[in-house]
mmCIF file of C-alpha atoms in Angstrom:
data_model
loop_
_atom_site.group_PDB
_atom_site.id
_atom_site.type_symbol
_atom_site.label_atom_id
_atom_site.label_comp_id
_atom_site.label_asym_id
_atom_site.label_seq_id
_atom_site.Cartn_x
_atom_site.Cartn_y
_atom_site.Cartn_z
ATOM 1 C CA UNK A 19 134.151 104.206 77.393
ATOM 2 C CA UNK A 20 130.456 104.543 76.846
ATOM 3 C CA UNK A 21 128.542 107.122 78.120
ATOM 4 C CA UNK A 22 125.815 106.620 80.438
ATOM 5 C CA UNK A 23 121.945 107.096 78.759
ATOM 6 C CA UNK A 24 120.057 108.382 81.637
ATOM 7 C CA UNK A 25 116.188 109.043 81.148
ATOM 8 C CA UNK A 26 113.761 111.254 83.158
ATOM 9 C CA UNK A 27 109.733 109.628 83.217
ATOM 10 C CA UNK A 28 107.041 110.964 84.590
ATOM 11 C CA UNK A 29 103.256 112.496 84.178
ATOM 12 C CA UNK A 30 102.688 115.941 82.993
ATOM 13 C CA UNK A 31 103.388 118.008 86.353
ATOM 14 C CA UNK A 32 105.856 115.546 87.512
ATOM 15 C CA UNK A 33 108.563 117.513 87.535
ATOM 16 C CA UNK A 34 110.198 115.375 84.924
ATOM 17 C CA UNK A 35 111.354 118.699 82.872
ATOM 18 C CA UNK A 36 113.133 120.410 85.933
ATOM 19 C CA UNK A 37 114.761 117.685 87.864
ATOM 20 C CA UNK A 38 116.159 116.388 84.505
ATOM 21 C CA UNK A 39 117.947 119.667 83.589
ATOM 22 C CA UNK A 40 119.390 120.459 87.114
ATOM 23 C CA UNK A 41 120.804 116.724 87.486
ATOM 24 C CA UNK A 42 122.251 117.359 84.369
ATOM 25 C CA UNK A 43 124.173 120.577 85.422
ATOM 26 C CA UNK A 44 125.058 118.801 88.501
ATOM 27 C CA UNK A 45 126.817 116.094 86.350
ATOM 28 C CA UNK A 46 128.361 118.718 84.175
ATOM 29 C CA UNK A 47 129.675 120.682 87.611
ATOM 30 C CA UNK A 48 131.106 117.291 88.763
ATOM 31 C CA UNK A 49 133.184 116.930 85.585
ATOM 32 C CA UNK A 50 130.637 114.973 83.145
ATOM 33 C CA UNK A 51 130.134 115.438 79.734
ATOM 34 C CA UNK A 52 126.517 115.873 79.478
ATOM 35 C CA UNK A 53 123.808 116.414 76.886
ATOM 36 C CA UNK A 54 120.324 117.322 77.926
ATOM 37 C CA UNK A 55 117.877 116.305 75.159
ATOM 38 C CA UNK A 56 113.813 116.289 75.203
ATOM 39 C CA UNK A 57 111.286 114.368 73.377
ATOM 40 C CA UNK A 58 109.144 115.300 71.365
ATOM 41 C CA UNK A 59 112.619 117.016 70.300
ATOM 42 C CA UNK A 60 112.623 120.476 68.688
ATOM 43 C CA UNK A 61 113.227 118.621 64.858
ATOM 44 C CA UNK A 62 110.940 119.228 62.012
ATOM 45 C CA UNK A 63 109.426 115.408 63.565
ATOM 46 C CA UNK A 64 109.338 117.018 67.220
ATOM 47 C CA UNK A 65 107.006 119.141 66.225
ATOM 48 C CA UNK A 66 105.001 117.318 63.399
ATOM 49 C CA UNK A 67 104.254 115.174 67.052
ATOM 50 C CA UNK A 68 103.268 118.498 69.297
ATOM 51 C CA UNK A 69 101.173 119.503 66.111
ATOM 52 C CA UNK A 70 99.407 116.386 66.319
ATOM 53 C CA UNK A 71 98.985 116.236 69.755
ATOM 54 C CA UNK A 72 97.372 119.950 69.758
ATOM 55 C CA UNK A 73 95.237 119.078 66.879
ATOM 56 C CA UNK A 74 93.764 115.722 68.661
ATOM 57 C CA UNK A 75 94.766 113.666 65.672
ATOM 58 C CA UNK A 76 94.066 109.904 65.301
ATOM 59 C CA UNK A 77 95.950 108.072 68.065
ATOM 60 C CA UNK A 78 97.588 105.651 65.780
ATOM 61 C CA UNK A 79 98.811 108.316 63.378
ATOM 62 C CA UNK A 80 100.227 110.305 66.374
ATOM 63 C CA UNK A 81 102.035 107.360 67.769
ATOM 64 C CA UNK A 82 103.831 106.642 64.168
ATOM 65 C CA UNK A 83 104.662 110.601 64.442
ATOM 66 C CA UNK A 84 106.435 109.867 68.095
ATOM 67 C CA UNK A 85 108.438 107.129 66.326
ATOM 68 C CA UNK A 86 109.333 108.952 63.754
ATOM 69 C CA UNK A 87 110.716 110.966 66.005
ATOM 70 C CA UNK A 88 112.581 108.673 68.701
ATOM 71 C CA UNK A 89 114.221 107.172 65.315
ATOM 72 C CA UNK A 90 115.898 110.380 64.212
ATOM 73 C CA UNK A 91 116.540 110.986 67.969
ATOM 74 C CA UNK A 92 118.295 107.764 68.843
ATOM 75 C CA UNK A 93 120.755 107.873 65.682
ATOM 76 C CA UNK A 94 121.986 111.118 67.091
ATOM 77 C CA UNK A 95 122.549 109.976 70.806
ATOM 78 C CA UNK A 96 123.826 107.184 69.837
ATOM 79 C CA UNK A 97 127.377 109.077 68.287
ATOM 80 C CA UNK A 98 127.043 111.075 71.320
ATOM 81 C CA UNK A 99 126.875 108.136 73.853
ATOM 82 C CA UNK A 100 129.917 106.446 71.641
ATOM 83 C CA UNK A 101 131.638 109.328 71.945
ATOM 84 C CA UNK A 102 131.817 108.997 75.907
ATOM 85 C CA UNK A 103 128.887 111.755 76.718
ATOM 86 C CA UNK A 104 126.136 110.634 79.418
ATOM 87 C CA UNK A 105 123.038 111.975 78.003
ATOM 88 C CA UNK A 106 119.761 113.062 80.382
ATOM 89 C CA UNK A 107 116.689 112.960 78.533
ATOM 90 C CA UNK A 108 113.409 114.001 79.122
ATOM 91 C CA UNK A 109 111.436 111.607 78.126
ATOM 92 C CA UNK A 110 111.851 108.288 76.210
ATOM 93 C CA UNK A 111 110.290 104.958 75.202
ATOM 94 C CA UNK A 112 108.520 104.551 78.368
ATOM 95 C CA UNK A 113 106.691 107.988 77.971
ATOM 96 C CA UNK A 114 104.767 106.491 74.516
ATOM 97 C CA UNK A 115 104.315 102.546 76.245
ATOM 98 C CA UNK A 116 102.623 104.253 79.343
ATOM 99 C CA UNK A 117 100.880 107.523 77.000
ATOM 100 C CA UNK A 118 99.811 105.874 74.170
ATOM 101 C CA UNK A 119 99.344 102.939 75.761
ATOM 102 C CA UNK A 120 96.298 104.196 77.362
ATOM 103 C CA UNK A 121 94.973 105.767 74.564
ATOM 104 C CA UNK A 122 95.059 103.251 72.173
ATOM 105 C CA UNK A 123 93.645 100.636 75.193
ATOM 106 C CA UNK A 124 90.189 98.854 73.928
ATOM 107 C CA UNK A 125 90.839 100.134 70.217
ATOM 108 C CA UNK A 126 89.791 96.951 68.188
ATOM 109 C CA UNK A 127 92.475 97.724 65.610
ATOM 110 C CA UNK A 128 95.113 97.696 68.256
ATOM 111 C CA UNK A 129 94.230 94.370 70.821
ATOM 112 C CA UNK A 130 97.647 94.667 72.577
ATOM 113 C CA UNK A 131 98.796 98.335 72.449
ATOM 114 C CA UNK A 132 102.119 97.489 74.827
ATOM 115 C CA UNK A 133 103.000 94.014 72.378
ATOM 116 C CA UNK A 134 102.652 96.755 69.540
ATOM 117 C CA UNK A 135 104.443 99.807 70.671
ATOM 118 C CA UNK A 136 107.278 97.376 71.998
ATOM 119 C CA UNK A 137 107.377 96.086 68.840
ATOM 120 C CA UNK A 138 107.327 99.169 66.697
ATOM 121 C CA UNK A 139 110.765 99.907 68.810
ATOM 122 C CA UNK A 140 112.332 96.298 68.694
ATOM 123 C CA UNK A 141 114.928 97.705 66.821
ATOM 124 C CA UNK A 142 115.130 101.454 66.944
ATOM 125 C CA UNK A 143 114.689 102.679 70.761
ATOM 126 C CA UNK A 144 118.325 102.951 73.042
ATOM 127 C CA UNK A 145 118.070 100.905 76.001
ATOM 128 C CA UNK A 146 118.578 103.173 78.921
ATOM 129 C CA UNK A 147 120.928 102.862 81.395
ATOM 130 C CA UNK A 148 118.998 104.200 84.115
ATOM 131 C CA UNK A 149 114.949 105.615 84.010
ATOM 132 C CA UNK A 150 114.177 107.922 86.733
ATOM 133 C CA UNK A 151 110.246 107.744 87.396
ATOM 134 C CA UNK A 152 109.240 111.276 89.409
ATOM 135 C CA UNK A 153 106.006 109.861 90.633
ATOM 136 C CA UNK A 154 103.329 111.949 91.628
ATOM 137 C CA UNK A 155 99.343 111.361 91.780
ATOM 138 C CA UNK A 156 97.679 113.173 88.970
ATOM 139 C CA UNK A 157 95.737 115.666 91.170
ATOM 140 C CA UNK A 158 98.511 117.120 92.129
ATOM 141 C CA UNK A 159 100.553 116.916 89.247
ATOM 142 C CA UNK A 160 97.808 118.379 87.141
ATOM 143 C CA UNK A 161 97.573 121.245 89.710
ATOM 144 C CA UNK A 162 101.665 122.184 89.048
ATOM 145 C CA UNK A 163 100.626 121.845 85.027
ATOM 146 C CA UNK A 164 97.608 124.075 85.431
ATOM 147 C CA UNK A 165 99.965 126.792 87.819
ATOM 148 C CA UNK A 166 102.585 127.170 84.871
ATOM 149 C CA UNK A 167 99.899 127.418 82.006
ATOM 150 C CA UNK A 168 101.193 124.188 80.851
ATOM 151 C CA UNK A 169 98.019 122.036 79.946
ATOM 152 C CA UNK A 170 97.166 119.846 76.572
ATOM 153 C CA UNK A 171 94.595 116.863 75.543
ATOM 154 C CA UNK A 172 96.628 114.894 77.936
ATOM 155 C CA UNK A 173 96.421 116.246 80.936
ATOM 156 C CA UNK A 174 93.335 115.113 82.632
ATOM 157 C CA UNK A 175 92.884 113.452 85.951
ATOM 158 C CA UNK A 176 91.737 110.608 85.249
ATOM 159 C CA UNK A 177 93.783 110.247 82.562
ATOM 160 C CA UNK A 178 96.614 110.820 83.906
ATOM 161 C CA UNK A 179 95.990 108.511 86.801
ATOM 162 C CA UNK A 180 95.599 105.426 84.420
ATOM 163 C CA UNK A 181 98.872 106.852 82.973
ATOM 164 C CA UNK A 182 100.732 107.190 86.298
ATOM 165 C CA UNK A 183 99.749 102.811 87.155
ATOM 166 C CA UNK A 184 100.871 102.140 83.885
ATOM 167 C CA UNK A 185 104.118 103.512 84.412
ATOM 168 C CA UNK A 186 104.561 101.781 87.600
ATOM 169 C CA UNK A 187 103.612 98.714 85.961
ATOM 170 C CA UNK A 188 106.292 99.243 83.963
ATOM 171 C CA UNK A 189 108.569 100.402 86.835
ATOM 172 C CA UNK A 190 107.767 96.810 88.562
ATOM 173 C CA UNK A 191 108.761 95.121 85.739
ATOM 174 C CA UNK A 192 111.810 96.527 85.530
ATOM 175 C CA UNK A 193 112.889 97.140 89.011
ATOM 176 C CA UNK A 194 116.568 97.196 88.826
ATOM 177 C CA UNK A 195 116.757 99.330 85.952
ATOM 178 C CA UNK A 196 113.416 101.708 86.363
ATOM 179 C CA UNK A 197 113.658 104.201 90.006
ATOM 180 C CA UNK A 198 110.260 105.165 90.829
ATOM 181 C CA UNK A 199 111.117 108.797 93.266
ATOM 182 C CA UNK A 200 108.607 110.486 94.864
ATOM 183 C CA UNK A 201 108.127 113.559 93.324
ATOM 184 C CA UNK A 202 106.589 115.363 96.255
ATOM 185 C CA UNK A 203 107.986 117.757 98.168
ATOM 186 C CA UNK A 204 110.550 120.662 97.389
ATOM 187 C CA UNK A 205 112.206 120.804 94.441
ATOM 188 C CA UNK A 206 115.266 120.377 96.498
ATOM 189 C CA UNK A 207 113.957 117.174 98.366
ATOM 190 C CA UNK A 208 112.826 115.856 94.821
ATOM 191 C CA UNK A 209 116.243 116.702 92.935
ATOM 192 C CA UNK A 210 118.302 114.977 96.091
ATOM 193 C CA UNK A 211 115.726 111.918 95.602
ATOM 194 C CA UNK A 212 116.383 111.988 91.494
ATOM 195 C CA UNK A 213 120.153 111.981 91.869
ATOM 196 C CA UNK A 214 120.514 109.745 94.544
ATOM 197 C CA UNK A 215 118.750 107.168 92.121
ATOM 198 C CA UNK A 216 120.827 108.293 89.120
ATOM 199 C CA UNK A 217 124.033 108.013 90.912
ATOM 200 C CA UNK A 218 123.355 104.626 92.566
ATOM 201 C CA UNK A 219 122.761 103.255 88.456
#
């Protein structure tokens, strides 16, 4: 049987990172096989991406780079999911439509930046089974970021605000397979929210 692709969304600050590893080692303690996995991922590509992100280079060049990246990715979860494992990732396709979606918006050279990133994936990306969306607004999600030292480019308010609708646009369009959890609250509130919607995929 196939295993079950299960992917963790969210701003920076979300939460995203935590609540993704800890419902995978409560899958694991209930008898699952499970991979965790991250993107950017830690592969010569992975962080060719984090270098371009730090450096601020050109949007569309940085975009290719996450590609790049979700290509090598996928090949490899895809033996794993054939092989029967559910995989918990942090961070997937939806990540670089809602991301880079805003940056490249009103870029002449892009007109459509979702029609082209969906594109550029057509035939590449996993379809998850399940997409967790910890949502959280950006002032306090940017607050969490800041506490742990954990800031970039990204991870502005306003920013991250236009990035936070565009993921629930994206979570409205795909209702039945995209859970938007709040991602206030304690960690154990939030983790009893993210599993709950992972469990009811």
């Amino acid at each position: 049987m196939r295993g079950r692709f299960i992917v963790f969304e969210g701003i920076d600050g979300s939460g995203k990172s935590t609540v993704s590893r800890r419902v995978a080692g409560h899958l694991a303690e209930r008898g699952e096989d499970v991979h965790w996995t991250m993107e950017p991922t830690d592969t010569a590509a992975g962080r060719a991406v984090r270098a371009a992100i730090e450096g601020r280079h050109e949007p569309v060049s940085t975009t290719l780079l996450f590609v790049a990246d979700r290509i090598q990715h996928a090949h490899a979860l895809e033996s794993r999911l054939a092989d029967g494992q559910t995989v918990v990732c942090d961070r997937y396709l939806h990540s670089t439509l809602a991301y880079q979606g805003v940056t490249l918006a009103g870029r002449p050279d892009v007109p459509d930046p979702t029609a082209w990133l969906r594109d550029l994936h057509a035939h590449v990306a996993l379809r998850p089974d399940r997409v967790v969306l910890l949502d959280l607004p950006a002032e306090a999600a940017l607050a969490r970021a800041e506490a742990r030292g954990a800031t970039d480019p990204f991870e502005k308010v306003d920013f991250l605000e236009r990035v936070r609708a565009a993921y629930l646009d994206l979570a409205a369009a795909e209702p039945e397979r995209i859970r938007v959890v709040d991602a206030a609250g304690t960690p154990d509130a939030v983790f009893a929210r993210a599993l709950d919607a992972v469990d009811r995929a």
